Coordinates of C-alpha atoms in Angstrom, one line a residue:
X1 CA -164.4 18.0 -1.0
X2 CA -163.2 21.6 -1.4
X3 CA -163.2 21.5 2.8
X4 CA -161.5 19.1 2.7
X5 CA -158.8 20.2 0.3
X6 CA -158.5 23.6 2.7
X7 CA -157.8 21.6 5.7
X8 CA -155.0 19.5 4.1
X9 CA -153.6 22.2 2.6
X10 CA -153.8 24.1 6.2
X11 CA -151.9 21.2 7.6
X12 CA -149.4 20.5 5.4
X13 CA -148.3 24.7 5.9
X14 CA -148.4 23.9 9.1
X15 CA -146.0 21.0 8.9
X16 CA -143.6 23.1 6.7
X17 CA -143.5 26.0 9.0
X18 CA -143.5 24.6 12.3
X19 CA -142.2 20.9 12.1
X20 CA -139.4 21.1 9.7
X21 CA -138.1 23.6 11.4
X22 CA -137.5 22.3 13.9
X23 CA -136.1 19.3 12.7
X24 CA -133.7 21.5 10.9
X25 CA -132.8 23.6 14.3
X26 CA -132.1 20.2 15.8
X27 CA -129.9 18.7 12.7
X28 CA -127.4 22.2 13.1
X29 CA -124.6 22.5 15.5
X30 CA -121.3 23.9 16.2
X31 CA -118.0 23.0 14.7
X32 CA -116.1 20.8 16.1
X33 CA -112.1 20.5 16.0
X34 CA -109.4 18.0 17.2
X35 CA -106.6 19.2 19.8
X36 CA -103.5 19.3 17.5
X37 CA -99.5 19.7 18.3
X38 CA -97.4 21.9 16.8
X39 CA -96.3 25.5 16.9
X40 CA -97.5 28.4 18.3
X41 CA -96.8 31.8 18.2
X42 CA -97.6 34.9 18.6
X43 CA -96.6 38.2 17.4
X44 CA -97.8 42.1 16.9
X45 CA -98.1 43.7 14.4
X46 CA -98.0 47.6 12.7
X47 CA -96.9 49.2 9.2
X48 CA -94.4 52.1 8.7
X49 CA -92.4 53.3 6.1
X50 CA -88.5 52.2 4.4
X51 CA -86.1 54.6 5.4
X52 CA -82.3 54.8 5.2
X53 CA -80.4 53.9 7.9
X54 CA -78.0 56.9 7.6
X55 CA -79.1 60.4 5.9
X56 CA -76.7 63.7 5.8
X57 CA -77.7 67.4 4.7
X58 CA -74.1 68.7 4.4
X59 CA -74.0 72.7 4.4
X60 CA -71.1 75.0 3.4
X61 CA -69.8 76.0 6.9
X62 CA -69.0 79.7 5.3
X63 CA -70.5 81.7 3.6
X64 CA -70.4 83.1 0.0
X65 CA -72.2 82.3 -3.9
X66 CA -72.2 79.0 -5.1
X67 CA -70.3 79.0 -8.5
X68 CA -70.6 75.4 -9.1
X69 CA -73.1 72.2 -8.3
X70 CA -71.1 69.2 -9.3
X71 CA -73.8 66.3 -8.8
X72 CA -77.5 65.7 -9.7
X73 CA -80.1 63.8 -7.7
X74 CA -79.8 60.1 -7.8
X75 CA -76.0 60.6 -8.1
X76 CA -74.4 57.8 -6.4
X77 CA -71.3 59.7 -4.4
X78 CA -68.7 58.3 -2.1
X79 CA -67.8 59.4 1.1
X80 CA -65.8 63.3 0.4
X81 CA -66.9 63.4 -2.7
X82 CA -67.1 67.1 -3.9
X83 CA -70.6 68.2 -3.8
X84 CA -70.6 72.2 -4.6
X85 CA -68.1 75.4 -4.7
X86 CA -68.7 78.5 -3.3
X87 CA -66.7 82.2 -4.5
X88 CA -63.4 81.7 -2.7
X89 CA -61.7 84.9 -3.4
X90 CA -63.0 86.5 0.0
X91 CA -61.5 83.4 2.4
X92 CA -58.2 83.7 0.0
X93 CA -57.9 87.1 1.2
X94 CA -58.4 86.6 4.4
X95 CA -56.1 83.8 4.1
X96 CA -53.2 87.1 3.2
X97 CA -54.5 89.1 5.5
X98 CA -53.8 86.5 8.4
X99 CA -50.5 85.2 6.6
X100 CA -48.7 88.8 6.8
X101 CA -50.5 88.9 10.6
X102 CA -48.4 85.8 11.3
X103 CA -45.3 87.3 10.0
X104 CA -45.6 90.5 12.2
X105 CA -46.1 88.3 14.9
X106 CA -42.9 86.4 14.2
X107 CA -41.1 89.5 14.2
X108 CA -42.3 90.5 17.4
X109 CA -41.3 87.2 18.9
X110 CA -37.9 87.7 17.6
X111 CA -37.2 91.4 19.0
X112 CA -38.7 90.8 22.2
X113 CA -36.4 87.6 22.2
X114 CA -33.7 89.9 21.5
X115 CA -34.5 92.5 24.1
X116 CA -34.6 89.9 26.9
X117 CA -31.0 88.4 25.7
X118 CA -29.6 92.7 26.2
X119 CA -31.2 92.4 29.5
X120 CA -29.5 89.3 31.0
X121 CA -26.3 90.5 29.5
X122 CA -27.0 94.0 31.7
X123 CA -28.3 92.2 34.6
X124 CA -24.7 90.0 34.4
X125 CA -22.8 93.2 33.7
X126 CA -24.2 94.9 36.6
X127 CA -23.6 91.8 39.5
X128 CA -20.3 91.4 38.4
X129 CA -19.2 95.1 39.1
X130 CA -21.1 95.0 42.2
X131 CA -18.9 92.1 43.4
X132 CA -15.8 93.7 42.8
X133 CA -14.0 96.1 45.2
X134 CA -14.2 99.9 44.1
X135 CA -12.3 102.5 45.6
X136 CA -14.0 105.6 47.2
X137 CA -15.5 107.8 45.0
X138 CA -14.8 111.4 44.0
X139 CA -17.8 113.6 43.9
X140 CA -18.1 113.8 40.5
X141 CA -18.3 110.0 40.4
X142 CA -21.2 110.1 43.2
X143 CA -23.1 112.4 41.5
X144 CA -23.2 110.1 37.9
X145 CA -23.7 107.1 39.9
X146 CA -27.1 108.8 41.7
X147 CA -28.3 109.4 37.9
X148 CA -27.9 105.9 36.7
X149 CA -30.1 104.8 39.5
X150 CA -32.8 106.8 38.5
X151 CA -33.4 104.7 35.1
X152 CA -34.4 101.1 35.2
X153 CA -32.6 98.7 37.3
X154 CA -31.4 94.9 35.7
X155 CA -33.0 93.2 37.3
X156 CA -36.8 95.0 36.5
X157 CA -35.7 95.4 32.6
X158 CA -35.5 91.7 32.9
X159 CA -38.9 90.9 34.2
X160 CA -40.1 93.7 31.8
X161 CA -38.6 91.7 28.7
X162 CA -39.7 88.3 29.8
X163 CA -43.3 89.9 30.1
X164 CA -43.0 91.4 26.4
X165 CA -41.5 87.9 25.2
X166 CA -44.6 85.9 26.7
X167 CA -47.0 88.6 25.3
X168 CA -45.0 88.0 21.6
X169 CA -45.5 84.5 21.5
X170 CA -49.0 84.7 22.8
X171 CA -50.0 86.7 19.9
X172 CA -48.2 84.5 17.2
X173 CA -49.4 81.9 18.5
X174 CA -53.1 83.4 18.0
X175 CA -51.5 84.2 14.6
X176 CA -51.1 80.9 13.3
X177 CA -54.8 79.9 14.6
X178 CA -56.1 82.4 13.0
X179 CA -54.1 81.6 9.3
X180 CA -55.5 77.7 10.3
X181 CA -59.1 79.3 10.7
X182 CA -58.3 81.0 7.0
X183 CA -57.5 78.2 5.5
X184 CA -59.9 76.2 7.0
X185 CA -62.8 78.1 5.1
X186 CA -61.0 78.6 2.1
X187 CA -61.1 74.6 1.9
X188 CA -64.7 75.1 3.1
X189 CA -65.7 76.6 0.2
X190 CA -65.8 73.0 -1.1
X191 CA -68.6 71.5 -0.4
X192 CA -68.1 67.4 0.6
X193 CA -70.3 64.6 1.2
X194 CA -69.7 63.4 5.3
X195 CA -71.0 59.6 4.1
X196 CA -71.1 58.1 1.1
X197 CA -74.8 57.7 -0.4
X198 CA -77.1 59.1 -2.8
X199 CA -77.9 62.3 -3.7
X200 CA -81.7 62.4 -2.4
X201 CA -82.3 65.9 -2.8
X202 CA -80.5 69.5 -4.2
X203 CA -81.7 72.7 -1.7
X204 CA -79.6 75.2 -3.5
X205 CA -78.3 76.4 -7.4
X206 CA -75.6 78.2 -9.0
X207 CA -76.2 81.9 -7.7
X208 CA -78.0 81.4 -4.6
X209 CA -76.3 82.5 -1.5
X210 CA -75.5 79.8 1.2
X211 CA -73.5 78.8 4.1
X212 CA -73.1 79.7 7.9
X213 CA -75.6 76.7 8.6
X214 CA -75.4 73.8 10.7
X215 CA -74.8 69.9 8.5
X216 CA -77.3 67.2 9.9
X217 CA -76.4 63.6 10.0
X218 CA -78.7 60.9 11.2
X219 CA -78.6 57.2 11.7
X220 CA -82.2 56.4 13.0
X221 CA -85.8 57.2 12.1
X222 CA -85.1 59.2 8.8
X223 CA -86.0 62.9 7.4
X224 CA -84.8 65.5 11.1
X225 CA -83.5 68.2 9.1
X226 CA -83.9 67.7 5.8
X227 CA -84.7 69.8 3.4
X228 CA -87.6 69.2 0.5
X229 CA -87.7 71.4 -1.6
X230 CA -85.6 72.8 -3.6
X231 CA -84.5 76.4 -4.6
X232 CA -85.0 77.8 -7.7
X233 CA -82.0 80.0 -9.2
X234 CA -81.3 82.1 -12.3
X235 CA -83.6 84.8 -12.0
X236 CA -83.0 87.8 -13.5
X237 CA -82.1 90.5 -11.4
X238 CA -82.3 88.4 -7.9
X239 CA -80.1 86.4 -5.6
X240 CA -82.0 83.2 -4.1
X241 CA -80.8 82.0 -0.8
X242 CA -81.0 77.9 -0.1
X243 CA -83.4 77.8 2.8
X244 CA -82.8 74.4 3.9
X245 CA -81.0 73.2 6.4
X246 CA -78.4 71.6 4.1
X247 CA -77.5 72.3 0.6
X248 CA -77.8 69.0 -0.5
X249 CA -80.0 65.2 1.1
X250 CA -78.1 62.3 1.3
X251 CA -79.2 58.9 2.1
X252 CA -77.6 55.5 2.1
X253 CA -80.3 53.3 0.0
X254 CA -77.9 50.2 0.6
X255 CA -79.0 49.8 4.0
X256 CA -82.6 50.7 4.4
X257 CA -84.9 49.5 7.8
X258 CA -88.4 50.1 8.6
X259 CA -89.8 52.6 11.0
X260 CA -93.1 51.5 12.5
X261 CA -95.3 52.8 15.5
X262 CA -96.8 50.4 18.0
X263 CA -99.4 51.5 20.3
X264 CA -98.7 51.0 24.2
X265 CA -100.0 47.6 24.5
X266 CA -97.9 46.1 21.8
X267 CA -95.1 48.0 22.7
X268 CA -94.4 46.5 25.9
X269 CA -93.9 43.1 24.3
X270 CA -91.7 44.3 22.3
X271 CA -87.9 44.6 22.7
X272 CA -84.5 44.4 20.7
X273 CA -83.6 41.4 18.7
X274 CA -86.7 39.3 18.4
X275 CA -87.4 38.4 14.5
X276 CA -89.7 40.3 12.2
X277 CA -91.1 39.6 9.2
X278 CA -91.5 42.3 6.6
X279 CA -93.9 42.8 3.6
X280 CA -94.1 45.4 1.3
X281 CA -97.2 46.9 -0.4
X282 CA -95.2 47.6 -3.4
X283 CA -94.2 43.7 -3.4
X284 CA -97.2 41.8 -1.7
X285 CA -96.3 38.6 -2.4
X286 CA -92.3 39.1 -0.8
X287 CA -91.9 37.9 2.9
X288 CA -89.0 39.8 4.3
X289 CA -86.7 39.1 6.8
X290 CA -85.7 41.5 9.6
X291 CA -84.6 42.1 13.4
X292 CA -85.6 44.5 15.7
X293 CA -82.9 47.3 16.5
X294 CA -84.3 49.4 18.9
X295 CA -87.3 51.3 20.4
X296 CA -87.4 54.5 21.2
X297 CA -88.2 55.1 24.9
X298 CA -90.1 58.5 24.0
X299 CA -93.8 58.2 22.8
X300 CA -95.6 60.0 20.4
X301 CA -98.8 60.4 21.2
X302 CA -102.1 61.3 18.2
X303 CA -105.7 61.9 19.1
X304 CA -105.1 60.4 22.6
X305 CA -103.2 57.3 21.6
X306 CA -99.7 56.7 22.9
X307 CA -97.2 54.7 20.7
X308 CA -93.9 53.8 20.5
X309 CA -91.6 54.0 17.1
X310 CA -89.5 50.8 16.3
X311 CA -86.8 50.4 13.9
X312 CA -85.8 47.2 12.4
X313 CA -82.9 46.0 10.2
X314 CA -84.0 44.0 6.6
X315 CA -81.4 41.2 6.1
X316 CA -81.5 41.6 2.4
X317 CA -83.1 44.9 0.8
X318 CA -85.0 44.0 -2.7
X319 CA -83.4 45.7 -5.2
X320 CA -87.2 47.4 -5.8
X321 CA -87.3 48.9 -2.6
X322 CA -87.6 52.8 -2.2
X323 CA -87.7 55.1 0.3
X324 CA -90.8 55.8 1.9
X325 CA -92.6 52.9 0.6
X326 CA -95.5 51.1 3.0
X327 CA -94.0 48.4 4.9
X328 CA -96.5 45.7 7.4
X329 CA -93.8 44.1 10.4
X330 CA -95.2 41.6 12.5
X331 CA -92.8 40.9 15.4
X332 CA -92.6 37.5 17.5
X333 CA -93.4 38.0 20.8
X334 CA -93.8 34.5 21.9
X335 CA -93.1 31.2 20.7
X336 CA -94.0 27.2 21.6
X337 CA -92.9 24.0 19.9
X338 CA -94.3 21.0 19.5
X339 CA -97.2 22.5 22.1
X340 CA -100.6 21.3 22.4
X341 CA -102.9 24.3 20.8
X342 CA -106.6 24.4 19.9
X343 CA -108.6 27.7 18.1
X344 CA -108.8 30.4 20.3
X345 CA -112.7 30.4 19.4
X346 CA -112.7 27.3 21.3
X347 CA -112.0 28.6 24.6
X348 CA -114.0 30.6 26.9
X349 CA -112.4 33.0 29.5
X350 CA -113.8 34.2 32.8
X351 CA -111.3 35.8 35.2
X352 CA -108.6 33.7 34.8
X353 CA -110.5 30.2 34.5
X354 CA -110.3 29.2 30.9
X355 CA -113.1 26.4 29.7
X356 CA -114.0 24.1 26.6
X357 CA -117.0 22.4 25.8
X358 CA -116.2 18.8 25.0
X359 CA -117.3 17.7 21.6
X360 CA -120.5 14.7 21.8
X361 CA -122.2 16.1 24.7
X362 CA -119.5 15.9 26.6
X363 CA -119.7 18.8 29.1
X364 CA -117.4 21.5 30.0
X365 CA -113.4 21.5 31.0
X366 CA -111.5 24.1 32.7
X367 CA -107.8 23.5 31.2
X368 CA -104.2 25.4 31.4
X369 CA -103.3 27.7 28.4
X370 CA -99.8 29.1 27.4
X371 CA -99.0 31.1 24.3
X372 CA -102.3 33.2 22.9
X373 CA -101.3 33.0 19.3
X374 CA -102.9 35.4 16.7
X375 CA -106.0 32.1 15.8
X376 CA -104.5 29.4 18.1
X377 CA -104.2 29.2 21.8
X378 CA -101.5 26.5 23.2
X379 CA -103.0 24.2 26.0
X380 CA -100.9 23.1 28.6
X381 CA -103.2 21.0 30.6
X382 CA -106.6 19.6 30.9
X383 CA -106.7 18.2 27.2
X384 CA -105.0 15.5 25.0
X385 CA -103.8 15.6 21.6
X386 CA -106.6 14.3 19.2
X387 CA -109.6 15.2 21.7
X388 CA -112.2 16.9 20.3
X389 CA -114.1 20.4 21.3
X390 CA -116.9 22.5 19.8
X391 CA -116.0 26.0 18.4
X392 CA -117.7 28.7 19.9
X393 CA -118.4 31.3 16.8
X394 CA -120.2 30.1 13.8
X395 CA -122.4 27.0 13.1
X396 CA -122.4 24.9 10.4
X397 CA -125.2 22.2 9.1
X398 CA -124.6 19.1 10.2
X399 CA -125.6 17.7 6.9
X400 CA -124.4 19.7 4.4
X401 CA -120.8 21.7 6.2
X402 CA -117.9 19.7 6.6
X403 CA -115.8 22.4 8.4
X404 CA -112.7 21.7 6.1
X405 CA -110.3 24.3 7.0
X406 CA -106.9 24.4 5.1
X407 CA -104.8 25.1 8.7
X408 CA -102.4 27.6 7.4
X409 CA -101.5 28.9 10.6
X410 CA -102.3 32.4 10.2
X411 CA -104.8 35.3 11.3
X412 CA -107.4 35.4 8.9
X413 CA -106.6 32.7 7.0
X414 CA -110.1 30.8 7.3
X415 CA -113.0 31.9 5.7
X416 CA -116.6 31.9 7.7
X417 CA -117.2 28.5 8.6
X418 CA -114.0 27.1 7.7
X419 CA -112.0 26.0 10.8
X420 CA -108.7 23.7 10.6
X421 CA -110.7 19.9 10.9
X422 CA -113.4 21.4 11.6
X423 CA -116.7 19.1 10.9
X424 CA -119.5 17.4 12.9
X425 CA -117.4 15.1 15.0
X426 CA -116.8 13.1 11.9
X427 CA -113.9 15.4 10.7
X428 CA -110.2 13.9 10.6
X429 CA -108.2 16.9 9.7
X430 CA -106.2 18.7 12.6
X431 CA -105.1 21.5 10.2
X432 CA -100.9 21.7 9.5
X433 CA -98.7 21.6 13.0
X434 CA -98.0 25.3 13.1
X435 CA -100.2 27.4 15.3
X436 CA -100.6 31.0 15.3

């Protein structure tokens, strides 16, 4: 009896191990799905950052001490606005200096004037007495007419004084560019904002020693040229100097756009106007709408990879939005209505031959595709709407999976084993008409 007990026992081990797993290997298959019709698109995508779509760094174009700041960061200002003052007393007195200049150079204008009218009169004296008979004259008379033609003659003093005229009015002329230039800096010594915008940044202080620098103004990717930090002032016994490139940032936060790199591939597909849609890390849950403005035609290129900046336009900026905040784009590249599309996992490339394997033993079909969405691939031959194929990643049990997928229409969107209708060929959903 116990032999016998060791042989059942044997057998039925055997059974478990061998047998029933088969029958189980037999019972599993692959997913199957139902040709559907809808939508599909297809899109890349990348993150970059919120940036104002117009920054300034205004700096004083002379030089001198700044006396005054007269905003504070996160100071809404309007386009002019006074920003800072600088010491004018040294452009002021320049300002004297080139106003008495212009006065000399009025004067001058107005003798040489003179000195040409003496000279015509001459020159007129002198041709009309040559035109008139003259007796013969005595030699006393020859003799004082031999020493008036060793001075000038009329008609060189005239040319002489037109000379001295033109020179006059070149220099007043020069005089009253240079009183402009005077009181051009003496104006500079206010500081004003070139756009209207907020106050981002403050580079300099009240005893710091600025000017003679270049202003920056920019209406595309964001921060060329602007300063960071800012200088610290009212030391004791020291002058600090604001290093930056501008004494103050400014940056239009009504009008913000997303900067976002997209490597050579992507890039290509890419081009002004197509639709974006925006999210935000900040606000997850926010779908954002926005266009593509441009792409910049230079690359950038980090650890060997070569990619493309993009700037897009937000329709409507959230009122929580902030500079430099993480923003995902995904761009439409391509789009199909009311197409034919199955799951790209469904479809086998080779070349440029594109397969399915028919659901219920059905064999293989080459068929036609169109738009390569980011999960769905539009078909535009070889199958019908409501045919059904087998999935080629995954398997589920044909017992206990039903494939139920909720068809969302977007990349990762199904979980492992979860594929829009997908069941054992007994499934009825399609998944929603909108492809990706």
């Amino acid at each position: 009896m116990a032999l016998v007990a060791v042989v059942l026992a044997i057998a039925t081990t055997a059974y478990l191990l061998f047998f029933r797993s088969d029958s189980q290997a037999a019972g599993t298959t692959r997913p199957t799905v139902a040709v559907a019709r809808g939508e599909v698109t297809a899109s890349v995508s990348s993150s970059g950052t919120l940036q104002s779509s117009q920054t300034a760094s205004p700096q004083f174009a002379t030089s001198g001490t700044v006396t005054a700041v007269l905003v504070k960061v996160g100071q809404v200002v309007a386009k002019g606005a006074a920003i800072a003052r600088i010491d004018p007393a040294a452009a002021e007195r320049e300002v004297r200096i080139a106003e008495q200049n212009q006065i000399a150079a009025a004067n001058s204008v107005t003798a040489a004037a003179e000195t040409l009218d003496d000279a015509e009169e001459a020159a007129d004296e002198a041709e009309a007495a040559a035109a008139s008979p003259t007796p013969t004259p005595t030699t006393g008379q020859q003799t004082q007419s031999q020493t008036q033609n060793q001075g000038q003659s009329p008609e060189v003093a005239v040319t002489n004084a037109k000379a001295s005229l033109a020179r006059a009015k070149a220099d007043k002329e020069q005089a009253d560019q240079n009183l402009e230039a005077a009181q051009a800096d003496v104006e500079a010594t206010t500081l004003k904002a070139p756009i209207a915008g907020t106050i981002t940044a403050i580079n300099g202080s009240v005893g710091s020693v600025t000017g003679n620098g270049s202003s920056s103004t920019g209406t595309t990717s964001g921060s060329t040229g602007q300063g960071t930090s800012t200088a610290s002032g009212g030391s004791t016994g020291s002058t600090s100097t604001a290093s930056s490139s501008g004494f103050v940032d400014i940056a239009d936060l009504k009008t913000l756009q997303v900067v976002a790199a997209f490597p050579e591939a992507d890039a290509v597909k890419i081009k002004a106007k197509q639709a974006a849609t925006v999210t935000l890390n900040a606000e997850p849950g926010t779908n954002l709408t926005a266009t593509l403005t441009s792409v910049s035609p230079i690359p950038t290129t980090t650890n060997g990879v070569v990619s493309y900046s993009a700037t897009f336009t937000l329709a409507k900026v959230p009122a929580s939005a902030r500079i430099g905040q993480t923003a995902n784009v995904a761009v439409q590249t391509a789009k199909a209505a009311n197409a034919l599309y199955v799951p790209s996992t469904g479809i086998v490339t080779s070349g440029t031959t594109h397969t399915v394997t028919m659901a219920d033993g059905g064999g293989t079909r080459e068929v036609q595709i169109g738009v390569r969405g980011d999960s769905f691939t539009q078909i535009t031959s070889g199958l019908n709407e409501g045919d059904r194929i087998e999935l080629l990643q995954g398997v589920i049990g044909a017992a206990g999976g039903t494939g139920a997928g909720t068809g969302q229409g977007r990349a990762g969107q199904f979980q492992p084993g979860q594929f829009p209708g997908a069941g054992t060929g007994a499934g009825t959903g399609a998944g929603a008409n909108r492809g990706r």
